[in-house]
C-alpha positions as MATLAB code, in Angstrom:
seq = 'XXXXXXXXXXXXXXXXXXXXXXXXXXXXXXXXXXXXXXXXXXXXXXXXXXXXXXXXXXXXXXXXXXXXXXXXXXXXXXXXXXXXXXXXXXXXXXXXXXXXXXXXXXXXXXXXXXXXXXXXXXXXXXXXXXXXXXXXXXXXXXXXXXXXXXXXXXXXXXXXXXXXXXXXXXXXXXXXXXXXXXXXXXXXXXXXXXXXXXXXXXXXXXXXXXXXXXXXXXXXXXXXXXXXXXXXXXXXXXXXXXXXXXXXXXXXXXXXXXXXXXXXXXXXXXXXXXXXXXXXXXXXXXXXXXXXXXXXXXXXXXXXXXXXXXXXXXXXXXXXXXXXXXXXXXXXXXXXXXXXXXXXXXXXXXXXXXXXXXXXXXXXXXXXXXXXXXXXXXXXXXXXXXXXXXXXXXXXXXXXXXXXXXXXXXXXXXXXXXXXXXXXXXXXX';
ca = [
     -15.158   -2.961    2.003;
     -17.217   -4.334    4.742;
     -17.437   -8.028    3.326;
     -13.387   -7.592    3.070;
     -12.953   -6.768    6.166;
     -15.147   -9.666    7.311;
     -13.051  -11.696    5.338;
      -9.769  -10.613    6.987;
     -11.270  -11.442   10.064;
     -12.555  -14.773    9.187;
      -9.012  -16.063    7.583;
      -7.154  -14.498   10.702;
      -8.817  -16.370   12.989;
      -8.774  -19.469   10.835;
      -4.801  -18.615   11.035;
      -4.559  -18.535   14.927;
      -6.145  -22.302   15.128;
      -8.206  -21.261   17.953;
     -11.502  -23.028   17.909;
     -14.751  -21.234   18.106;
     -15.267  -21.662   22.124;
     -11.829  -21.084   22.936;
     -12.142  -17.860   20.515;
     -15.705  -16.384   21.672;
     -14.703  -16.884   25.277;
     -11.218  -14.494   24.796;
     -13.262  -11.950   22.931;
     -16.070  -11.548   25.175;
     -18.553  -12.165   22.951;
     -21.396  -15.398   22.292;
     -20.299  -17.822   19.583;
     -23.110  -17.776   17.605;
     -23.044  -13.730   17.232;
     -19.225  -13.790   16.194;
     -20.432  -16.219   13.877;
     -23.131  -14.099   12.336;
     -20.638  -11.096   12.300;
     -18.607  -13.376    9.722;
     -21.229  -14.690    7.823;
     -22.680  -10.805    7.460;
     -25.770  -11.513    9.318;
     -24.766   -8.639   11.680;
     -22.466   -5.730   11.366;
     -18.983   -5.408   12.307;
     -19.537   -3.131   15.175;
     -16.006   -1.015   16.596;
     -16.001   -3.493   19.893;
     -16.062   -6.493   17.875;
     -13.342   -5.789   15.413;
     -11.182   -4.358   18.593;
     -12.063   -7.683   20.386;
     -11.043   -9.995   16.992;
      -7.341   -7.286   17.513;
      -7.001   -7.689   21.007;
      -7.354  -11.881   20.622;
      -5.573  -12.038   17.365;
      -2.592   -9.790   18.412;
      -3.331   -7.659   14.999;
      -2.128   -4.589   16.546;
      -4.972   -2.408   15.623;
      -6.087   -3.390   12.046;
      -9.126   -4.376   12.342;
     -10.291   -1.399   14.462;
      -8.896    0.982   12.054;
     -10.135   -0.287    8.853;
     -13.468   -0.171   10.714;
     -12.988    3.757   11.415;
     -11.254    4.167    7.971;
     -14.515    2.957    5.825;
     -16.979    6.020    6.715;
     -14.193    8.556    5.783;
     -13.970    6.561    2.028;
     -17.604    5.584    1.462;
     -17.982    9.698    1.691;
     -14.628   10.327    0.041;
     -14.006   13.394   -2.330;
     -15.381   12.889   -5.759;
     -13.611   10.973   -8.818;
     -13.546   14.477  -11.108;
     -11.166   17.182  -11.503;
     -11.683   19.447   -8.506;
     -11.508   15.703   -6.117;
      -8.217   14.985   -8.118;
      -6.851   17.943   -7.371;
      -7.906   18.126   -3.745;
      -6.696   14.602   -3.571;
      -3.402   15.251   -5.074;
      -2.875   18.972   -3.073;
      -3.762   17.398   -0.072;
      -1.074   14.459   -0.041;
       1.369   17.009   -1.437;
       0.828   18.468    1.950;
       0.429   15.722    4.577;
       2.475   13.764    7.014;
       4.819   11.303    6.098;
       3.776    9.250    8.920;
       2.649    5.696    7.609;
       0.020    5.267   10.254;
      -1.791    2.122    8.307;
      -1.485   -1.031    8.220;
      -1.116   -3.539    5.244;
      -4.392   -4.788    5.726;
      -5.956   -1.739    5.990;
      -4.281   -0.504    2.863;
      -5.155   -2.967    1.406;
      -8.965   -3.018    1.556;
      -8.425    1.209    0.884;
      -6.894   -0.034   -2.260;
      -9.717   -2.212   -3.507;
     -12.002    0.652   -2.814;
      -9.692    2.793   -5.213;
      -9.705    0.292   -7.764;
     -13.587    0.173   -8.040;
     -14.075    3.790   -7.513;
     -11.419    4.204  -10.493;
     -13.079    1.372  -13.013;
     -16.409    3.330  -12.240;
     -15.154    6.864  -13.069;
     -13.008    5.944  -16.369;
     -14.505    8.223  -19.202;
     -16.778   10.018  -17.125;
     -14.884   13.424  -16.884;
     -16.470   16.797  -17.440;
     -15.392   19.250  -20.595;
     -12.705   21.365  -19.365;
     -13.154   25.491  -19.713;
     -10.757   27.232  -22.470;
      -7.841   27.901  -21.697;
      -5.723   30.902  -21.949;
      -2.375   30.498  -24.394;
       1.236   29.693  -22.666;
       3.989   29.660  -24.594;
       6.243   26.873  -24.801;
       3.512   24.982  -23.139;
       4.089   21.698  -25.110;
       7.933   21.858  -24.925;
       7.652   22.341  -20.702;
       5.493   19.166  -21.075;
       8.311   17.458  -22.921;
      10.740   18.270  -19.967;
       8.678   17.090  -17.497;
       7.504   13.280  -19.360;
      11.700   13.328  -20.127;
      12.208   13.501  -16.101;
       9.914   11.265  -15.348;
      11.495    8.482  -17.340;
      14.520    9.324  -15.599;
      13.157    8.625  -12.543;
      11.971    5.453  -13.556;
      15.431    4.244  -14.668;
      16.709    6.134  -11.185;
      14.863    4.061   -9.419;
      16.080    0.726  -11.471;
      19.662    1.644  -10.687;
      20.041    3.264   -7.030;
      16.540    2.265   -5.761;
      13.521    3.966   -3.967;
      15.479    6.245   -1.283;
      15.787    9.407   -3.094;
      12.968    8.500   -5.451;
      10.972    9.564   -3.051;
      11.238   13.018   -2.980;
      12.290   13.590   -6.578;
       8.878   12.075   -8.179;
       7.086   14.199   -5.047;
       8.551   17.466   -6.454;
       7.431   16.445  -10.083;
       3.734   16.077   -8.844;
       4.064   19.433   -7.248;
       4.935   20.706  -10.276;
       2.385   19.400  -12.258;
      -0.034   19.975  -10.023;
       0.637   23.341  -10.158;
       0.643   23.661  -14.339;
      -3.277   21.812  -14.128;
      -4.047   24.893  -10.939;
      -3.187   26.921  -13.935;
      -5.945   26.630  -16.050;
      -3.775   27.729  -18.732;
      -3.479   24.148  -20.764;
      -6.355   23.016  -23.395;
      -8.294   19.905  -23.220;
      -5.613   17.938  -25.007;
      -3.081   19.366  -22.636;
      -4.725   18.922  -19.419;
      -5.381   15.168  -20.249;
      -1.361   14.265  -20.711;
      -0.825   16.674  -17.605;
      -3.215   14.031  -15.723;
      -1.498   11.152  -16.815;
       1.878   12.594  -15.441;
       0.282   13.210  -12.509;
      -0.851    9.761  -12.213;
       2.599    8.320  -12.970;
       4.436   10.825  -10.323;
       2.206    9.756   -7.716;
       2.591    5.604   -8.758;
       6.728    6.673   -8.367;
       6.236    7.724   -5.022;
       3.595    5.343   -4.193;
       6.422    2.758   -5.289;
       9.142    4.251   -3.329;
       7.298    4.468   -0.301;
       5.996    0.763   -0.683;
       9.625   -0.319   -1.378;
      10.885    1.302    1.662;
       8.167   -0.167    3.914;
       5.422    2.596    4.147;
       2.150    0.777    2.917;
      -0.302    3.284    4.047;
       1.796    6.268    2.805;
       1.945    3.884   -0.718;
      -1.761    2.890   -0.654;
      -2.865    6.899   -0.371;
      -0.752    7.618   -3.324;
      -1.590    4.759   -5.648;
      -4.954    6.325   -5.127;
      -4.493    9.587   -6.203;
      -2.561    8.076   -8.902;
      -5.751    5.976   -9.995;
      -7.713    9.334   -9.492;
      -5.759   11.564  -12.409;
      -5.666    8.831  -14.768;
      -9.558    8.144  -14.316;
      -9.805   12.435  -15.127;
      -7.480   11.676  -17.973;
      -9.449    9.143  -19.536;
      -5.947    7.014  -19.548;
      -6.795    3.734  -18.339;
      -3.260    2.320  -19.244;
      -1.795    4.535  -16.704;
      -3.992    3.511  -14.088;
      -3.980   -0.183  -14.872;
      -0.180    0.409  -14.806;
      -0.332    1.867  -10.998;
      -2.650   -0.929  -10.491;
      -0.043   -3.312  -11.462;
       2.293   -2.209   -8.658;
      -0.535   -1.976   -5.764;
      -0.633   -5.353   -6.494;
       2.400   -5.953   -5.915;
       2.115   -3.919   -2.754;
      -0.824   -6.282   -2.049;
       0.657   -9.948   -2.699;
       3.205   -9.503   -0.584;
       0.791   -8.866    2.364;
      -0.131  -12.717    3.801;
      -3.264  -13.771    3.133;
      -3.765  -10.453    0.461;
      -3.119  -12.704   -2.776;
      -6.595  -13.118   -3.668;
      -7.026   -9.315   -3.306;
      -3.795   -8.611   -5.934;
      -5.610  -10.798   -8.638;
      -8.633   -8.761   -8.062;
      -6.784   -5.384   -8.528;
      -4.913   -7.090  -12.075;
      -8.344   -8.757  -13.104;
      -9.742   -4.769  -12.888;
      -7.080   -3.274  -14.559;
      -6.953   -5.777  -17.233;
     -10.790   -5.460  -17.776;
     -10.274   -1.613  -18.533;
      -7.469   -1.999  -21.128;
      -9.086   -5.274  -22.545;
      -9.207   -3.546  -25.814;
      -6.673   -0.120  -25.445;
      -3.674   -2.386  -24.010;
      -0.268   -3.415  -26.300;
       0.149   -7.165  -26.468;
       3.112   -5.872  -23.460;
       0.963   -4.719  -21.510;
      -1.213   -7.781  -21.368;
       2.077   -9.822  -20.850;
       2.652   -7.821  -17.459;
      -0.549   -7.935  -16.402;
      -0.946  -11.794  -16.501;
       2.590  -12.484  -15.366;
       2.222  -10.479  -12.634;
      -1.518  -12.286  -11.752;
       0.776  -15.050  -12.067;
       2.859  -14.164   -9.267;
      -0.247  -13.118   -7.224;
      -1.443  -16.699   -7.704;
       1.437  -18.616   -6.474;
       0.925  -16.867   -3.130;
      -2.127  -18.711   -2.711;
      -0.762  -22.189   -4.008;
      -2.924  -22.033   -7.616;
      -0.093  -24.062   -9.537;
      -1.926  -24.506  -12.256;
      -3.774  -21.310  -12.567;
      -0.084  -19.882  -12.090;
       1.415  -21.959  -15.123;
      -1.301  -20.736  -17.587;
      -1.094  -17.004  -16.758;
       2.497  -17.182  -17.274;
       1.859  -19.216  -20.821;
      -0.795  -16.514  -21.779;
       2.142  -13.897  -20.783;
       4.864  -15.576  -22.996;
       2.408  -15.900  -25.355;
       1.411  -12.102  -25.589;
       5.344  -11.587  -25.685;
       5.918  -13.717  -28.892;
       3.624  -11.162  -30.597;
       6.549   -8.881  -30.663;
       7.417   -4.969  -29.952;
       3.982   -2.387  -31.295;
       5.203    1.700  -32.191;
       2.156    2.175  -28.918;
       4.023    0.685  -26.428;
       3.879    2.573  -23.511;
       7.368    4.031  -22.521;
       6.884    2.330  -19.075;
       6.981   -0.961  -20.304;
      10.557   -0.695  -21.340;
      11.425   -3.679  -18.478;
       8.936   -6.389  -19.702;
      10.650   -8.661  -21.546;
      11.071  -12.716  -21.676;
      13.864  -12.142  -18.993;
      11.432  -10.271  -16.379;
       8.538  -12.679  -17.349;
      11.346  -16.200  -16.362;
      12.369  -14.015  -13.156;
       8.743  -13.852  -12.317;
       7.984  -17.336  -13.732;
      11.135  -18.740  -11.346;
       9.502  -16.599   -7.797;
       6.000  -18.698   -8.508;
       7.628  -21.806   -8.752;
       9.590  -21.023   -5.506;
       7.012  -19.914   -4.073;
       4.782  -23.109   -5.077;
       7.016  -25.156   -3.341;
       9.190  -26.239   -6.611;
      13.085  -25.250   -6.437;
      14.431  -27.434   -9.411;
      11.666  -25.379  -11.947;
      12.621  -22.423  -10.049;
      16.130  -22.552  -10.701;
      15.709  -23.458  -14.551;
      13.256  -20.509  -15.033;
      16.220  -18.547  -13.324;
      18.401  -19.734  -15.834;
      16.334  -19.344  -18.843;
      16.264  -15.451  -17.851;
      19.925  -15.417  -17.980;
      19.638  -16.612  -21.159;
      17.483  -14.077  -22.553;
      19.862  -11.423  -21.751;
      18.414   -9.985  -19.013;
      20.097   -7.197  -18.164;
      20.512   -7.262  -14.168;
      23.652   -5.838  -13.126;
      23.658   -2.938  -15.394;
      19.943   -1.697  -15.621;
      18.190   -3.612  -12.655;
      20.118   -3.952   -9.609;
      17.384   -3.332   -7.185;
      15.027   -5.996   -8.668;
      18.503   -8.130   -9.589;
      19.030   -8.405   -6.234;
      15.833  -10.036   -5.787;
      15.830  -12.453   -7.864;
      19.368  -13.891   -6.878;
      18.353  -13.815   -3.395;
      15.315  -16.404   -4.785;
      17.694  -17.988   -6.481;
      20.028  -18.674   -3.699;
      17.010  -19.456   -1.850;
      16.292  -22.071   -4.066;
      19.558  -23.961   -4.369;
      19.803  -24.018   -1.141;
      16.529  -26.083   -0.740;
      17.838  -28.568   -3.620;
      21.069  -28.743   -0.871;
      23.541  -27.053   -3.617;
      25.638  -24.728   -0.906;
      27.958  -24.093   -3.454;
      25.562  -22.495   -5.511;
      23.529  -20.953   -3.055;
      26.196  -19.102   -1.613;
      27.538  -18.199   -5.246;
      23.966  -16.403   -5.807;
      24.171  -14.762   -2.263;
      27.568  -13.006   -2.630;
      26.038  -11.819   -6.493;
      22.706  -10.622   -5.232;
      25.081   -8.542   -2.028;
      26.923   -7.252   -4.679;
      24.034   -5.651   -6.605;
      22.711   -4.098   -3.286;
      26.023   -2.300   -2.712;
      24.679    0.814   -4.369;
      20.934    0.686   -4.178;
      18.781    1.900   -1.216;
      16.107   -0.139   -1.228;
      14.111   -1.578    2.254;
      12.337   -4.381    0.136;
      15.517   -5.313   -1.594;
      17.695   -5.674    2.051;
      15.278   -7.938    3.666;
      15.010  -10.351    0.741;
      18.852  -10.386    1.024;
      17.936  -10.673    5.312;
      15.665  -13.601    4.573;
      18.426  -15.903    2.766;
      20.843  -15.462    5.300;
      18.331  -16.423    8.034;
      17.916  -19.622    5.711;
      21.740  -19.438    5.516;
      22.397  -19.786    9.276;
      21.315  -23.174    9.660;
      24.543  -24.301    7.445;
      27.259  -22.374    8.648;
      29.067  -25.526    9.075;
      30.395  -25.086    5.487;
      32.670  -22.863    5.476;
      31.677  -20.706    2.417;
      28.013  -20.140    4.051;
      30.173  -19.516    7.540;
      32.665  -16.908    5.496;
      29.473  -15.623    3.295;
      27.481  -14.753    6.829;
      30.067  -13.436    8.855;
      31.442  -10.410    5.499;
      28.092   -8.456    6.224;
];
């Protein structure tokens, strides 16, 4: 956490193109002891990390990750009684986001190694008492679940929410029970861990990392006492996301993907591997790793070719060549490369992906890249064509993350309005 959070600093202050003098004379402190801070030579003390906020115009983050790591290096314990005092207590707290992306951030990489550490490491639970109909209430509660994640496919993270929130309460309360065998308990665990990655998700996707960050944790936390690492390598899959499209958090998604895929090395489906490296994939464009990029997205397509297994995880119902080109067209926008973005747009389109009808939210998205992207190879006509689709899929979804894609291209848009379809495109809303 601490050599993070010196890291932070360090590429923050890189960022503002102050030199050294001009940097150490605004924060009040020598040069040569702001340089040992950095290097680790001395510790990140509350007045410097306030003075590298105050300079920086961080609003905070430094200072609070500072005050956050005592709280988490003598956090409640990865076993059942810390789950469910984990999972109790966000059931009950605020839904004030009160941290920032950085800071969620580093909390997240201290989940991620807390959670690789306790993976089969959970104590024998006591016997249970019988409950009838136990199994077939379990049923119900997996079948709602995978609504939820098709809910939030189709109308997006504002209700989501709440729903997935009363699901953990629920299961929370069958585990309190004590009424559920070994066997039970487990899958009980792992529905805990995928109610709280739903809500994590939702709250991420409508712009509440700290709320997100807490909840990916206690997501990581039941699957670690269910002994499922797929679950939590799933969750970990979307805190990357969470985490990648923080600046300057890339390298910190690949970390959280290269954990997760470390701990399913030999459990995971060829379709699960295929996630995990395209989205490491994704994670790498951020930082400009072209090549790295290209060959996580080959090992991806790869994994895909290998076709459907009976153990697929129901989650995984989304990863398909389509969602690996939509991913494989974002890195090559992002890398600076709009002519391969657009044909890797294409070739999804051509392998049926489904975007209107199943994935509006994330549909959305990727037309706004899209647009994005003709619009840098100067086709208007196209650009504007992929704009009025990708508003059109966002006319039923509620979805933060979605909007402000859609928010970005029209910024891009503004400097063209000109043409009269970019003028008529900017002034419908």
């Amino acid at each position: 956490m601490s050599d993070q959070l010196r890291n932070d600093m360090r590429q923050e202050r890189r960022a503002s193109a102050m030199g050294w003098k001009q940097f150490a004379r605004e924060a009040g402190f020598g040069e040569a002891y702001l340089r040992n801070v950095e290097n680790g030579n001395r510790a990140v003390t509350v007045g410097v990390a306030s003075a590298y906020d105050r300079v920086l115009k961080t609003g905070g983050i430094f200072a609070g990750v500072l005050e956050d790591m005592p709280a988490m290096a003598k956090g409640v314990p990865w076993d059942q009684p810390g789950s469910l005092t984990v999972l109790t207590g966000l059931l009950k707290g605020s839904s004030v986001d009160r941290r920032g992306v950085l800071s969620a951030g580093a909390a997240l990489a201290a989940s991620a190694g807390s959670w690789s550490k306790a993976l089969g490491s959970k104590s024998p639970a006591e016997t249970p008492i019988a409950l009838a109909d136990g199994a077939a209430l379990l049923t119900h509660v997996e079948d709602r679940l995978e609504h939820l994640r098709h809910f939030d496919d189709e109308l997006g993270s504002g209700e989501l929410y709440q729903l997935a929130r009363n699901e953990l309460a629920l299961i929370v309360m069958l585990i309190k029970s004590r009424r559920y065998d070994s066997s039970a308990l487990a899958h009980l665990h792992s529905m805990a861990s995928e109610a709280a990655r739903q809500i994590a998700w939702a709250a991420f996707d409508q712009g509440s990392p700290g709320i997100a960050q807490r909840f990916f944790d206690g997501s990581l936390r039941a699957s670690a006492e269910a002994d499922d690492p797929i679950a939590g390598a799933y969750t970990l899959s979307f805190a990357a996301i969470q985490c990648y499209s923080t600046p300057g958090q890339a390298n910190r998604a690949v970390s959280l993907l290269e954990t997760a895929q470390e701990q399913v090395r030999w459990r995971a489906t060829p379709r699960m591997h295929a996630m995990l490296a395209a989205r490491i994939a994704r994670a790498l464009s951020k930082s400009g790793a072209k090549k790295e990029s290209a060959h996580q997205l080959a090992i991806a397509r790869s994994a895909l070719d290998k076709g459907r297994h009976d153990d697929d995880p129901k989650s995984l119902y989304w990863v398909d060549y389509g969602e690996i080109e939509m991913i494989a067209g974002s890195s090559a926008l992002q890398l600076g490369d709009p002519a391969e973005a657009v044909r890797r747009f294409e070739a999804a389109m051509h392998a049926s992906y489904p975007g209107d009808e199943a994935y509006p939210r994330s549909h959305a998205i990727y037309l706004a890249r899209a647009a994005e992207a003709h619009l840098a190879m100067h086709d208007l006509d196209a650009a504007v064509a992929k704009a009025h689709h990708a508003a059109r899929c966002l006319g039923s979804v509620d979805s933060a993350r979605s909007a402000t894609e859609l928010e970005g291209l029209r910024v891009k848009l503004a400097a063209h309005t000109s043409y009269g379809p970019v003028r008529e495109f900017l002034q419908a809303g």
